[in-house]
């Protein structure tokens, strides 16, 4: 691993303090980083990205960004680990890693940056060893004691005192079927990617429970041999409002919903069957003409129907018709 420089910044990308170890990057790299994080939406930001041949690696802690840059093919995982270890050292010295604590301890921060990395290579990040070398006293932030969350019964995703004239909740199950079919119509791979979208208009702090025909739940409750069809859910991702301990115990989804629209969960299921059978036939006539015949047949019962079916065949942009 080789890091050219390390920057300590505020959340807008303004440099508070920095250390250039190798001198092989332009000083404008920090400005380019600040411009990048301000142009992108928060959900689009990535901890590692490359611009103009320079790789940026950064983490966020409270209201401080720690960012390292390199021009070489360095071990990014090791750089991330170094930045996280650096936050632990700062917290041990200053009590809390905040913009204020960095500004109050410029001398100590410079010394720590010098001792923890040499010419771009990480050195010791153990606070006990560093205290034997750096004897400068640091200014620790004094924090007011905070009551535990259990005492305040705080739910960060829902405010208290919500009232609606009419209590309503809406639930939509949205599923996307992915199929890989061979030329003769055999299914090589199939899976369903699904999510449960909810709209909640409930007063107070309601606790809801949702049960699914989950295979593991049926096995845990001794109903594995019932006639009810069960599915095996995989790669489940929940909204933070779901009580994970309750789900692990009895596979019941118990939660206090946010007010308004939110995504409760995502999941993946192995598709047992396909709704349509697709049989393509491709005939090449010369070097510039291809005839595509596509036959589609429905594999669902006659009492059901599919609406708004659209078939898209990707062809080169230069195709005439």
PDB file of C-alpha atoms in Angstrom:
ATOM      1  CA  UNK A   1       0.000   0.000   0.000  1.00  0.00           C
ATOM      2  CA  UNK A   2       1.235   3.495  -0.868  1.00  0.00           C
ATOM      3  CA  UNK A   3      -0.763   6.622   0.017  1.00  0.00           C
ATOM      4  CA  UNK A   4       0.482   9.897  -1.418  1.00  0.00           C
ATOM      5  CA  UNK A   5      -1.320  12.141   1.094  1.00  0.00           C
ATOM      6  CA  UNK A   6      -3.898  12.149   3.889  1.00  0.00           C
ATOM      7  CA  UNK A   7      -6.454  14.930   4.354  1.00  0.00           C
ATOM      8  CA  UNK A   8      -8.743  15.731   7.287  1.00  0.00           C
ATOM      9  CA  UNK A   9     -11.767  17.699   6.032  1.00  0.00           C
ATOM     10  CA  UNK A  10     -15.163  18.972   7.047  1.00  0.00           C
ATOM     11  CA  UNK A  11     -18.316  17.490   5.504  1.00  0.00           C
ATOM     12  CA  UNK A  12     -18.168  19.932   2.558  1.00  0.00           C
ATOM     13  CA  UNK A  13     -14.648  18.850   1.612  1.00  0.00           C
ATOM     14  CA  UNK A  14     -12.833  21.897   3.002  1.00  0.00           C
ATOM     15  CA  UNK A  15      -9.366  20.901   4.226  1.00  0.00           C
ATOM     16  CA  UNK A  16      -8.791  21.304   7.967  1.00  0.00           C
ATOM     17  CA  UNK A  17      -5.358  19.703   8.078  1.00  0.00           C
ATOM     18  CA  UNK A  18      -3.353  17.561   5.658  1.00  0.00           C
ATOM     19  CA  UNK A  19      -0.044  15.740   5.257  1.00  0.00           C
ATOM     20  CA  UNK A  20       1.605  15.199   1.866  1.00  0.00           C
ATOM     21  CA  UNK A  21       3.952  12.225   2.166  1.00  0.00           C
ATOM     22  CA  UNK A  22       5.270  11.697  -1.369  1.00  0.00           C
ATOM     23  CA  UNK A  23       4.680  14.973  -3.232  1.00  0.00           C
ATOM     24  CA  UNK A  24       3.476  13.197  -6.387  1.00  0.00           C
ATOM     25  CA  UNK A  25      -0.071  14.607  -6.461  1.00  0.00           C
ATOM     26  CA  UNK A  26      -1.197  18.166  -7.304  1.00  0.00           C
ATOM     27  CA  UNK A  27      -2.487  20.376  -4.499  1.00  0.00           C
ATOM     28  CA  UNK A  28      -5.717  20.809  -6.485  1.00  0.00           C
ATOM     29  CA  UNK A  29      -6.687  17.168  -5.784  1.00  0.00           C
ATOM     30  CA  UNK A  30      -8.446  18.191  -2.555  1.00  0.00           C
ATOM     31  CA  UNK A  31     -10.487  20.796  -4.462  1.00  0.00           C
ATOM     32  CA  UNK A  32     -11.411  18.168  -7.060  1.00  0.00           C
ATOM     33  CA  UNK A  33     -12.576  15.869  -4.253  1.00  0.00           C
ATOM     34  CA  UNK A  34     -14.696  18.629  -2.663  1.00  0.00           C
ATOM     35  CA  UNK A  35     -16.292  19.401  -6.032  1.00  0.00           C
ATOM     36  CA  UNK A  36     -17.092  15.700  -6.560  1.00  0.00           C
ATOM     37  CA  UNK A  37     -18.868  15.142  -3.229  1.00  0.00           C
ATOM     38  CA  UNK A  38     -20.884  18.342  -3.642  1.00  0.00           C
ATOM     39  CA  UNK A  39     -22.030  17.482  -7.176  1.00  0.00           C
ATOM     40  CA  UNK A  40     -23.150  13.933  -6.312  1.00  0.00           C
ATOM     41  CA  UNK A  41     -26.240  12.929  -4.374  1.00  0.00           C
ATOM     42  CA  UNK A  42     -25.532  11.234  -1.037  1.00  0.00           C
ATOM     43  CA  UNK A  43     -26.796   7.870  -2.317  1.00  0.00           C
ATOM     44  CA  UNK A  44     -24.469   8.087  -5.346  1.00  0.00           C
ATOM     45  CA  UNK A  45     -21.288   8.676  -3.337  1.00  0.00           C
ATOM     46  CA  UNK A  46     -18.796   5.815  -3.131  1.00  0.00           C
ATOM     47  CA  UNK A  47     -15.931   5.469  -0.600  1.00  0.00           C
ATOM     48  CA  UNK A  48     -13.486   4.704  -3.424  1.00  0.00           C
ATOM     49  CA  UNK A  49     -13.375   6.403  -6.831  1.00  0.00           C
ATOM     50  CA  UNK A  50     -10.816   7.502  -9.412  1.00  0.00           C
ATOM     51  CA  UNK A  51     -10.607  10.891 -11.148  1.00  0.00           C
ATOM     52  CA  UNK A  52      -7.905  11.940 -13.613  1.00  0.00           C
ATOM     53  CA  UNK A  53      -5.633   9.044 -12.638  1.00  0.00           C
ATOM     54  CA  UNK A  54      -5.867   9.754  -8.878  1.00  0.00           C
ATOM     55  CA  UNK A  55      -7.679   7.301  -6.600  1.00  0.00           C
ATOM     56  CA  UNK A  56      -9.597   8.828  -3.685  1.00  0.00           C
ATOM     57  CA  UNK A  57     -10.390   6.743  -0.590  1.00  0.00           C
ATOM     58  CA  UNK A  58     -12.372   8.315   2.239  1.00  0.00           C
ATOM     59  CA  UNK A  59     -14.483   7.615   5.314  1.00  0.00           C
ATOM     60  CA  UNK A  60     -16.805   9.774   7.392  1.00  0.00           C
ATOM     61  CA  UNK A  61     -16.822  10.048  11.169  1.00  0.00           C
ATOM     62  CA  UNK A  62     -19.311  12.469  12.739  1.00  0.00           C
ATOM     63  CA  UNK A  63     -18.714  15.798  10.959  1.00  0.00           C
ATOM     64  CA  UNK A  64     -15.190  14.942   9.753  1.00  0.00           C
ATOM     65  CA  UNK A  65     -13.961  13.289   6.539  1.00  0.00           C
ATOM     66  CA  UNK A  66     -10.662  11.392   6.436  1.00  0.00           C
ATOM     67  CA  UNK A  67      -9.409  11.054   2.874  1.00  0.00           C
ATOM     68  CA  UNK A  68      -6.309   9.427   1.354  1.00  0.00           C
ATOM     69  CA  UNK A  69      -5.139   9.739  -2.248  1.00  0.00           C
ATOM     70  CA  UNK A  70      -2.793   7.631  -4.341  1.00  0.00           C
ATOM     71  CA  UNK A  71      -1.598   7.486  -7.948  1.00  0.00           C
ATOM     72  CA  UNK A  72      -0.461   3.870  -7.758  1.00  0.00           C
ATOM     73  CA  UNK A  73      -2.244   0.523  -7.834  1.00  0.00           C
ATOM     74  CA  UNK A  74      -2.417   0.397  -4.033  1.00  0.00           C
ATOM     75  CA  UNK A  75      -4.297  -1.952  -1.717  1.00  0.00           C
ATOM     76  CA  UNK A  76      -7.500   0.026  -1.171  1.00  0.00           C
ATOM     77  CA  UNK A  77      -8.683  -2.281   1.626  1.00  0.00           C
ATOM     78  CA  UNK A  78      -5.495  -1.558   3.582  1.00  0.00           C
ATOM     79  CA  UNK A  79      -5.933   2.199   3.059  1.00  0.00           C
ATOM     80  CA  UNK A  80      -9.505   2.000   4.403  1.00  0.00           C
ATOM     81  CA  UNK A  81      -8.295  -0.022   7.384  1.00  0.00           C
ATOM     82  CA  UNK A  82      -5.604   2.585   8.071  1.00  0.00           C
ATOM     83  CA  UNK A  83      -8.160   5.426   8.000  1.00  0.00           C
ATOM     84  CA  UNK A  84     -10.435   3.573  10.446  1.00  0.00           C
ATOM     85  CA  UNK A  85      -7.471   2.881  12.745  1.00  0.00           C
ATOM     86  CA  UNK A  86      -6.600   6.580  12.551  1.00  0.00           C
ATOM     87  CA  UNK A  87     -10.090   7.503  13.784  1.00  0.00           C
ATOM     88  CA  UNK A  88      -9.590   5.190  16.791  1.00  0.00           C
ATOM     89  CA  UNK A  89      -6.277   6.916  17.598  1.00  0.00           C
ATOM     90  CA  UNK A  90      -7.864  10.381  17.327  1.00  0.00           C
ATOM     91  CA  UNK A  91     -10.740   9.337  19.603  1.00  0.00           C
ATOM     92  CA  UNK A  92      -8.295   7.948  22.150  1.00  0.00           C
ATOM     93  CA  UNK A  93      -6.344  11.226  22.178  1.00  0.00           C
ATOM     94  CA  UNK A  94      -9.188  13.748  21.911  1.00  0.00           C
ATOM     95  CA  UNK A  95     -12.154  11.934  23.447  1.00  0.00           C
ATOM     96  CA  UNK A  96     -14.329  12.525  20.359  1.00  0.00           C
ATOM     97  CA  UNK A  97     -13.462  12.947  16.694  1.00  0.00           C
ATOM     98  CA  UNK A  98     -15.111  16.237  15.765  1.00  0.00           C
ATOM     99  CA  UNK A  99     -14.097  19.213  13.668  1.00  0.00           C
ATOM    100  CA  UNK A 100     -13.650  21.208  16.880  1.00  0.00           C
ATOM    101  CA  UNK A 101     -11.338  18.616  18.445  1.00  0.00           C
ATOM    102  CA  UNK A 102      -9.150  18.590  15.303  1.00  0.00           C
ATOM    103  CA  UNK A 103      -8.827  22.400  15.285  1.00  0.00           C
ATOM    104  CA  UNK A 104      -7.986  22.446  19.003  1.00  0.00           C
ATOM    105  CA  UNK A 105      -5.145  19.943  18.551  1.00  0.00           C
ATOM    106  CA  UNK A 106      -3.326  20.895  15.349  1.00  0.00           C
ATOM    107  CA  UNK A 107       0.127  20.130  16.777  1.00  0.00           C
ATOM    108  CA  UNK A 108      -0.843  16.685  18.075  1.00  0.00           C
ATOM    109  CA  UNK A 109      -2.652  15.808  14.806  1.00  0.00           C
ATOM    110  CA  UNK A 110       0.446  16.703  12.763  1.00  0.00           C
ATOM    111  CA  UNK A 111       2.600  14.537  15.000  1.00  0.00           C
ATOM    112  CA  UNK A 112       0.148  11.640  14.785  1.00  0.00           C
ATOM    113  CA  UNK A 113       0.066  11.868  10.988  1.00  0.00           C
ATOM    114  CA  UNK A 114       3.863  11.785  10.932  1.00  0.00           C
ATOM    115  CA  UNK A 115       4.167   8.798  13.288  1.00  0.00           C
ATOM    116  CA  UNK A 116       1.352   6.644  11.853  1.00  0.00           C
ATOM    117  CA  UNK A 117       2.591   6.865   8.248  1.00  0.00           C
ATOM    118  CA  UNK A 118       6.070   7.182   6.745  1.00  0.00           C
ATOM    119  CA  UNK A 119       6.535   8.027   3.055  1.00  0.00           C
ATOM    120  CA  UNK A 120       3.032   6.706   2.372  1.00  0.00           C
ATOM    121  CA  UNK A 121       3.467   3.399   4.229  1.00  0.00           C
ATOM    122  CA  UNK A 122       1.443   2.756   7.422  1.00  0.00           C
ATOM    123  CA  UNK A 123       3.351   2.435  10.659  1.00  0.00           C
ATOM    124  CA  UNK A 124       2.146   1.715  14.193  1.00  0.00           C
ATOM    125  CA  UNK A 125      -1.433   2.795  14.970  1.00  0.00           C
ATOM    126  CA  UNK A 126      -1.444   1.627  18.591  1.00  0.00           C
ATOM    127  CA  UNK A 127      -2.233   4.471  20.971  1.00  0.00           C
ATOM    128  CA  UNK A 128      -0.093   3.027  23.797  1.00  0.00           C
ATOM    129  CA  UNK A 129       3.001   2.951  21.590  1.00  0.00           C
ATOM    130  CA  UNK A 130       2.286   6.391  20.127  1.00  0.00           C
ATOM    131  CA  UNK A 131       1.965   7.926  23.601  1.00  0.00           C
ATOM    132  CA  UNK A 132       5.552   6.900  24.318  1.00  0.00           C
ATOM    133  CA  UNK A 133       6.684   8.975  21.331  1.00  0.00           C
ATOM    134  CA  UNK A 134       4.176  11.836  21.366  1.00  0.00           C
ATOM    135  CA  UNK A 135       4.126  13.323  24.847  1.00  0.00           C
ATOM    136  CA  UNK A 136       2.289  16.519  23.867  1.00  0.00           C
ATOM    137  CA  UNK A 137      -0.878  16.970  25.935  1.00  0.00           C
ATOM    138  CA  UNK A 138      -4.113  17.120  23.928  1.00  0.00           C
ATOM    139  CA  UNK A 139      -7.307  19.028  24.605  1.00  0.00           C
ATOM    140  CA  UNK A 140     -10.152  16.560  25.147  1.00  0.00           C
ATOM    141  CA  UNK A 141     -13.724  17.516  24.365  1.00  0.00           C
ATOM    142  CA  UNK A 142     -16.087  17.457  27.307  1.00  0.00           C
ATOM    143  CA  UNK A 143     -19.375  15.803  26.456  1.00  0.00           C
ATOM    144  CA  UNK A 144     -22.586  16.219  28.368  1.00  0.00           C
ATOM    145  CA  UNK A 145     -23.957  12.847  29.524  1.00  0.00           C
ATOM    146  CA  UNK A 146     -26.716  11.529  27.290  1.00  0.00           C
ATOM    147  CA  UNK A 147     -29.560   9.377  28.574  1.00  0.00           C
ATOM    148  CA  UNK A 148     -29.738   5.873  27.076  1.00  0.00           C
ATOM    149  CA  UNK A 149     -32.072   5.373  24.135  1.00  0.00           C
ATOM    150  CA  UNK A 150     -33.983   2.771  26.151  1.00  0.00           C
ATOM    151  CA  UNK A 151     -34.974   5.438  28.697  1.00  0.00           C
ATOM    152  CA  UNK A 152     -36.134   7.979  26.141  1.00  0.00           C
ATOM    153  CA  UNK A 153     -37.828   5.317  23.988  1.00  0.00           C
ATOM    154  CA  UNK A 154     -36.598   7.246  20.937  1.00  0.00           C
ATOM    155  CA  UNK A 155     -37.431   5.901  17.491  1.00  0.00           C
ATOM    156  CA  UNK A 156     -35.242   7.812  15.045  1.00  0.00           C
ATOM    157  CA  UNK A 157     -37.371   7.056  11.970  1.00  0.00           C
ATOM    158  CA  UNK A 158     -40.704   8.215  13.462  1.00  0.00           C
ATOM    159  CA  UNK A 159     -41.596  11.338  15.437  1.00  0.00           C
ATOM    160  CA  UNK A 160     -43.981  11.220  18.359  1.00  0.00           C
ATOM    161  CA  UNK A 161     -47.452  12.739  18.337  1.00  0.00           C
ATOM    162  CA  UNK A 162     -48.406  11.798  14.767  1.00  0.00           C
ATOM    163  CA  UNK A 163     -52.170  11.986  14.213  1.00  0.00           C
ATOM    164  CA  UNK A 164     -54.308  11.045  11.220  1.00  0.00           C
ATOM    165  CA  UNK A 165     -58.052  11.425  10.816  1.00  0.00           C
ATOM    166  CA  UNK A 166     -58.214   7.984   9.256  1.00  0.00           C
ATOM    167  CA  UNK A 167     -55.824   5.157  10.065  1.00  0.00           C
ATOM    168  CA  UNK A 168     -54.738   3.478   6.849  1.00  0.00           C
ATOM    169  CA  UNK A 169     -51.877   1.318   5.640  1.00  0.00           C
ATOM    170  CA  UNK A 170     -51.177   0.108   2.111  1.00  0.00           C
ATOM    171  CA  UNK A 171     -48.893  -2.744   1.076  1.00  0.00           C
ATOM    172  CA  UNK A 172     -47.568  -3.536  -2.417  1.00  0.00           C
ATOM    173  CA  UNK A 173     -45.474  -6.565  -3.331  1.00  0.00           C
ATOM    174  CA  UNK A 174     -43.339  -5.790  -6.390  1.00  0.00           C
ATOM    175  CA  UNK A 175     -41.449  -8.678  -7.962  1.00  0.00           C
ATOM    176  CA  UNK A 176     -39.094  -8.876 -10.922  1.00  0.00           C
ATOM    177  CA  UNK A 177     -38.412 -12.197 -12.627  1.00  0.00           C
ATOM    178  CA  UNK A 178     -34.956 -12.765 -14.144  1.00  0.00           C
ATOM    179  CA  UNK A 179     -34.575 -15.671 -16.589  1.00  0.00           C
ATOM    180  CA  UNK A 180     -31.669 -17.047 -18.570  1.00  0.00           C
ATOM    181  CA  UNK A 181     -33.026 -19.231 -21.390  1.00  0.00           C
ATOM    182  CA  UNK A 182     -31.061 -21.303 -23.890  1.00  0.00           C
ATOM    183  CA  UNK A 183     -31.715 -21.281 -27.645  1.00  0.00           C
ATOM    184  CA  UNK A 184     -33.932 -24.361 -27.416  1.00  0.00           C
ATOM    185  CA  UNK A 185     -36.111 -22.859 -24.671  1.00  0.00           C
ATOM    186  CA  UNK A 186     -34.586 -24.577 -21.624  1.00  0.00           C
ATOM    187  CA  UNK A 187     -34.337 -22.434 -18.492  1.00  0.00           C
ATOM    188  CA  UNK A 188     -30.709 -22.203 -17.354  1.00  0.00           C
ATOM    189  CA  UNK A 189     -31.224 -19.871 -14.401  1.00  0.00           C
ATOM    190  CA  UNK A 190     -34.262 -18.199 -12.864  1.00  0.00           C
ATOM    191  CA  UNK A 191     -34.817 -16.019  -9.806  1.00  0.00           C
ATOM    192  CA  UNK A 192     -37.299 -13.512  -8.451  1.00  0.00           C
ATOM    193  CA  UNK A 193     -36.123 -10.197  -6.967  1.00  0.00           C
ATOM    194  CA  UNK A 194     -38.886  -8.758  -4.807  1.00  0.00           C
ATOM    195  CA  UNK A 195     -39.586  -5.887  -2.440  1.00  0.00           C
ATOM    196  CA  UNK A 196     -42.452  -4.897  -0.157  1.00  0.00           C
ATOM    197  CA  UNK A 197     -43.452  -1.232  -0.421  1.00  0.00           C
ATOM    198  CA  UNK A 198     -45.685   0.269   2.259  1.00  0.00           C
ATOM    199  CA  UNK A 199     -47.582   3.506   2.818  1.00  0.00           C
ATOM    200  CA  UNK A 200     -48.413   4.113   6.447  1.00  0.00           C
ATOM    201  CA  UNK A 201     -50.903   6.669   7.717  1.00  0.00           C
ATOM    202  CA  UNK A 202     -51.306   5.537  11.336  1.00  0.00           C
ATOM    203  CA  UNK A 203     -51.584   7.629  14.485  1.00  0.00           C
ATOM    204  CA  UNK A 204     -49.326   7.313  17.507  1.00  0.00           C
ATOM    205  CA  UNK A 205     -46.581   4.670  17.719  1.00  0.00           C
ATOM    206  CA  UNK A 206     -48.220   1.492  16.350  1.00  0.00           C
ATOM    207  CA  UNK A 207     -46.389  -1.830  16.303  1.00  0.00           C
ATOM    208  CA  UNK A 208     -47.269  -3.977  13.304  1.00  0.00           C
ATOM    209  CA  UNK A 209     -46.660  -7.660  12.603  1.00  0.00           C
ATOM    210  CA  UNK A 210     -46.383  -9.256   9.189  1.00  0.00           C
ATOM    211  CA  UNK A 211     -46.229 -12.965   8.492  1.00  0.00           C
ATOM    212  CA  UNK A 212     -44.956 -14.592   5.276  1.00  0.00           C
ATOM    213  CA  UNK A 213     -45.256 -18.108   3.902  1.00  0.00           C
ATOM    214  CA  UNK A 214     -41.570 -18.534   4.640  1.00  0.00           C
ATOM    215  CA  UNK A 215     -40.233 -22.096   4.468  1.00  0.00           C
ATOM    216  CA  UNK A 216     -38.017 -21.638   7.534  1.00  0.00           C
ATOM    217  CA  UNK A 217     -40.969 -20.328   9.554  1.00  0.00           C
ATOM    218  CA  UNK A 218     -43.069 -23.386   8.686  1.00  0.00           C
ATOM    219  CA  UNK A 219     -40.212 -25.690   9.646  1.00  0.00           C
ATOM    220  CA  UNK A 220     -39.679 -23.874  12.949  1.00  0.00           C
ATOM    221  CA  UNK A 221     -43.382 -24.068  13.870  1.00  0.00           C
ATOM    222  CA  UNK A 222     -43.788 -27.714  12.818  1.00  0.00           C
ATOM    223  CA  UNK A 223     -45.952 -26.959   9.768  1.00  0.00           C
ATOM    224  CA  UNK A 224     -43.492 -28.083   7.090  1.00  0.00           C
ATOM    225  CA  UNK A 225     -45.839 -30.816   5.814  1.00  0.00           C
ATOM    226  CA  UNK A 226     -48.954 -28.644   5.445  1.00  0.00           C
ATOM    227  CA  UNK A 227     -50.588 -28.012   2.076  1.00  0.00           C
ATOM    228  CA  UNK A 228     -49.736 -24.314   2.259  1.00  0.00           C
ATOM    229  CA  UNK A 229     -47.139 -23.462  -0.346  1.00  0.00           C
ATOM    230  CA  UNK A 230     -43.964 -22.081   1.176  1.00  0.00           C
ATOM    231  CA  UNK A 231     -41.038 -20.219  -0.355  1.00  0.00           C
ATOM    232  CA  UNK A 232     -37.425 -20.012   0.722  1.00  0.00           C
ATOM    233  CA  UNK A 233     -36.441 -16.353   1.028  1.00  0.00           C
ATOM    234  CA  UNK A 234     -32.789 -15.441   0.467  1.00  0.00           C
ATOM    235  CA  UNK A 235     -30.695 -12.263   0.705  1.00  0.00           C
ATOM    236  CA  UNK A 236     -33.280 -10.548   2.926  1.00  0.00           C
ATOM    237  CA  UNK A 237     -32.697  -6.854   3.618  1.00  0.00           C
ATOM    238  CA  UNK A 238     -34.941  -5.024   6.088  1.00  0.00           C
ATOM    239  CA  UNK A 239     -35.714  -1.411   6.837  1.00  0.00           C
ATOM    240  CA  UNK A 240     -34.158  -0.283  10.110  1.00  0.00           C
ATOM    241  CA  UNK A 241     -37.590  -0.274  11.791  1.00  0.00           C
ATOM    242  CA  UNK A 242     -37.805  -4.101  11.754  1.00  0.00           C
ATOM    243  CA  UNK A 243     -36.958  -5.916  15.007  1.00  0.00           C
ATOM    244  CA  UNK A 244     -34.265  -8.289  13.789  1.00  0.00           C
ATOM    245  CA  UNK A 245     -34.115 -10.284  17.040  1.00  0.00           C
ATOM    246  CA  UNK A 246     -37.814 -11.098  16.750  1.00  0.00           C
ATOM    247  CA  UNK A 247     -37.400 -12.167  13.125  1.00  0.00           C
ATOM    248  CA  UNK A 248     -34.453 -14.435  13.968  1.00  0.00           C
ATOM    249  CA  UNK A 249     -36.483 -16.008  16.773  1.00  0.00           C
ATOM    250  CA  UNK A 250     -39.824 -16.838  15.114  1.00  0.00           C
ATOM    251  CA  UNK A 251     -39.551 -15.356  11.561  1.00  0.00           C
ATOM    252  CA  UNK A 252     -42.220 -12.748  12.376  1.00  0.00           C
ATOM    253  CA  UNK A 253     -41.669  -9.268  10.914  1.00  0.00           C
ATOM    254  CA  UNK A 254     -42.464  -6.903  13.782  1.00  0.00           C
ATOM    255  CA  UNK A 255     -41.930  -3.168  13.303  1.00  0.00           C
ATOM    256  CA  UNK A 256     -42.991   0.383  14.121  1.00  0.00           C
ATOM    257  CA  UNK A 257     -43.444   1.898  10.643  1.00  0.00           C
ATOM    258  CA  UNK A 258     -42.217   5.318   9.516  1.00  0.00           C
ATOM    259  CA  UNK A 259     -44.958   7.734   8.552  1.00  0.00           C
ATOM    260  CA  UNK A 260     -45.578   7.820   4.822  1.00  0.00           C
ATOM    261  CA  UNK A 261     -44.033   5.694   2.080  1.00  0.00           C
ATOM    262  CA  UNK A 262     -41.064   3.393   2.701  1.00  0.00           C
ATOM    263  CA  UNK A 263     -39.579   0.066   1.595  1.00  0.00           C
ATOM    264  CA  UNK A 264     -40.046  -2.554   4.294  1.00  0.00           C
ATOM    265  CA  UNK A 265     -37.837  -5.299   2.876  1.00  0.00           C
ATOM    266  CA  UNK A 266     -36.098  -6.794  -0.153  1.00  0.00           C
ATOM    267  CA  UNK A 267     -35.618 -10.461  -0.890  1.00  0.00           C
ATOM    268  CA  UNK A 268     -34.643 -13.014  -3.523  1.00  0.00           C
ATOM    269  CA  UNK A 269     -36.447 -16.277  -4.344  1.00  0.00           C
ATOM    270  CA  UNK A 270     -35.529 -19.101  -6.675  1.00  0.00           C
ATOM    271  CA  UNK A 271     -38.270 -19.123  -9.322  1.00  0.00           C
ATOM    272  CA  UNK A 272     -39.895 -22.588  -9.497  1.00  0.00           C
ATOM    273  CA  UNK A 273     -41.531 -21.896 -12.861  1.00  0.00           C
ATOM    274  CA  UNK A 274     -41.796 -19.269 -15.568  1.00  0.00           C
ATOM    275  CA  UNK A 275     -44.980 -17.435 -16.607  1.00  0.00           C
ATOM    276  CA  UNK A 276     -44.034 -17.443 -20.293  1.00  0.00           C
ATOM    277  CA  UNK A 277     -42.250 -19.870 -22.555  1.00  0.00           C
ATOM    278  CA  UNK A 278     -40.091 -18.099 -25.131  1.00  0.00           C
ATOM    279  CA  UNK A 279     -38.894 -19.874 -28.291  1.00  0.00           C
ATOM    280  CA  UNK A 280     -36.696 -17.702 -30.535  1.00  0.00           C
ATOM    281  CA  UNK A 281     -35.718 -18.498 -34.087  1.00  0.00           C
ATOM    282  CA  UNK A 282     -32.961 -16.519 -35.815  1.00  0.00           C
ATOM    283  CA  UNK A 283     -32.171 -16.862 -39.504  1.00  0.00           C
ATOM    284  CA  UNK A 284     -29.270 -15.030 -41.151  1.00  0.00           C
ATOM    285  CA  UNK A 285     -29.803 -14.032 -44.795  1.00  0.00           C
ATOM    286  CA  UNK A 286     -26.513 -12.804 -46.097  1.00  0.00           C
ATOM    287  CA  UNK A 287     -24.249 -10.446 -44.171  1.00  0.00           C
ATOM    288  CA  UNK A 288     -26.709  -7.588 -43.698  1.00  0.00           C
ATOM    289  CA  UNK A 289     -30.086  -9.207 -43.015  1.00  0.00           C
ATOM    290  CA  UNK A 290     -31.375 -11.215 -40.040  1.00  0.00           C
ATOM    291  CA  UNK A 291     -34.897 -12.574 -39.579  1.00  0.00           C
ATOM    292  CA  UNK A 292     -36.033 -13.024 -35.960  1.00  0.00           C
ATOM    293  CA  UNK A 293     -39.141 -15.063 -35.164  1.00  0.00           C
ATOM    294  CA  UNK A 294     -40.255 -15.116 -31.541  1.00  0.00           C
ATOM    295  CA  UNK A 295     -42.913 -17.465 -30.225  1.00  0.00           C
ATOM    296  CA  UNK A 296     -44.359 -16.800 -26.748  1.00  0.00           C
ATOM    297  CA  UNK A 297     -46.760 -19.091 -24.926  1.00  0.00           C
ATOM    298  CA  UNK A 298     -48.270 -18.590 -21.468  1.00  0.00           C
ATOM    299  CA  UNK A 299     -47.621 -21.241 -18.813  1.00  0.00           C
ATOM    300  CA  UNK A 300     -50.211 -19.927 -16.323  1.00  0.00           C
ATOM    301  CA  UNK A 301     -53.782 -21.237 -15.796  1.00  0.00           C
ATOM    302  CA  UNK A 302     -56.537 -20.241 -18.217  1.00  0.00           C
ATOM    303  CA  UNK A 303     -58.431 -18.309 -15.527  1.00  0.00           C
ATOM    304  CA  UNK A 304     -55.530 -15.845 -15.249  1.00  0.00           C
ATOM    305  CA  UNK A 305     -54.340 -13.324 -17.775  1.00  0.00           C
ATOM    306  CA  UNK A 306     -51.316 -11.109 -18.326  1.00  0.00           C
ATOM    307  CA  UNK A 307     -51.840  -7.450 -19.169  1.00  0.00           C
ATOM    308  CA  UNK A 308     -49.564  -4.855 -20.762  1.00  0.00           C
ATOM    309  CA  UNK A 309     -47.002  -7.430 -21.946  1.00  0.00           C
ATOM    310  CA  UNK A 310     -44.140  -5.743 -23.802  1.00  0.00           C
ATOM    311  CA  UNK A 311     -41.438  -7.638 -25.699  1.00  0.00           C
ATOM    312  CA  UNK A 312     -38.191  -5.789 -26.388  1.00  0.00           C
ATOM    313  CA  UNK A 313     -35.544  -7.199 -28.744  1.00  0.00           C
ATOM    314  CA  UNK A 314     -32.201  -5.358 -28.501  1.00  0.00           C
ATOM    315  CA  UNK A 315     -30.693  -4.687 -31.928  1.00  0.00           C
ATOM    316  CA  UNK A 316     -27.768  -2.504 -33.068  1.00  0.00           C
ATOM    317  CA  UNK A 317     -28.583   1.222 -33.382  1.00  0.00           C
ATOM    318  CA  UNK A 318     -27.842   1.075 -37.130  1.00  0.00           C
ATOM    319  CA  UNK A 319     -30.692  -1.402 -37.762  1.00  0.00           C
ATOM    320  CA  UNK A 320     -33.058  -0.155 -40.469  1.00  0.00           C
ATOM    321  CA  UNK A 321     -36.258  -2.031 -39.565  1.00  0.00           C
TER     322      UNK A 321
END
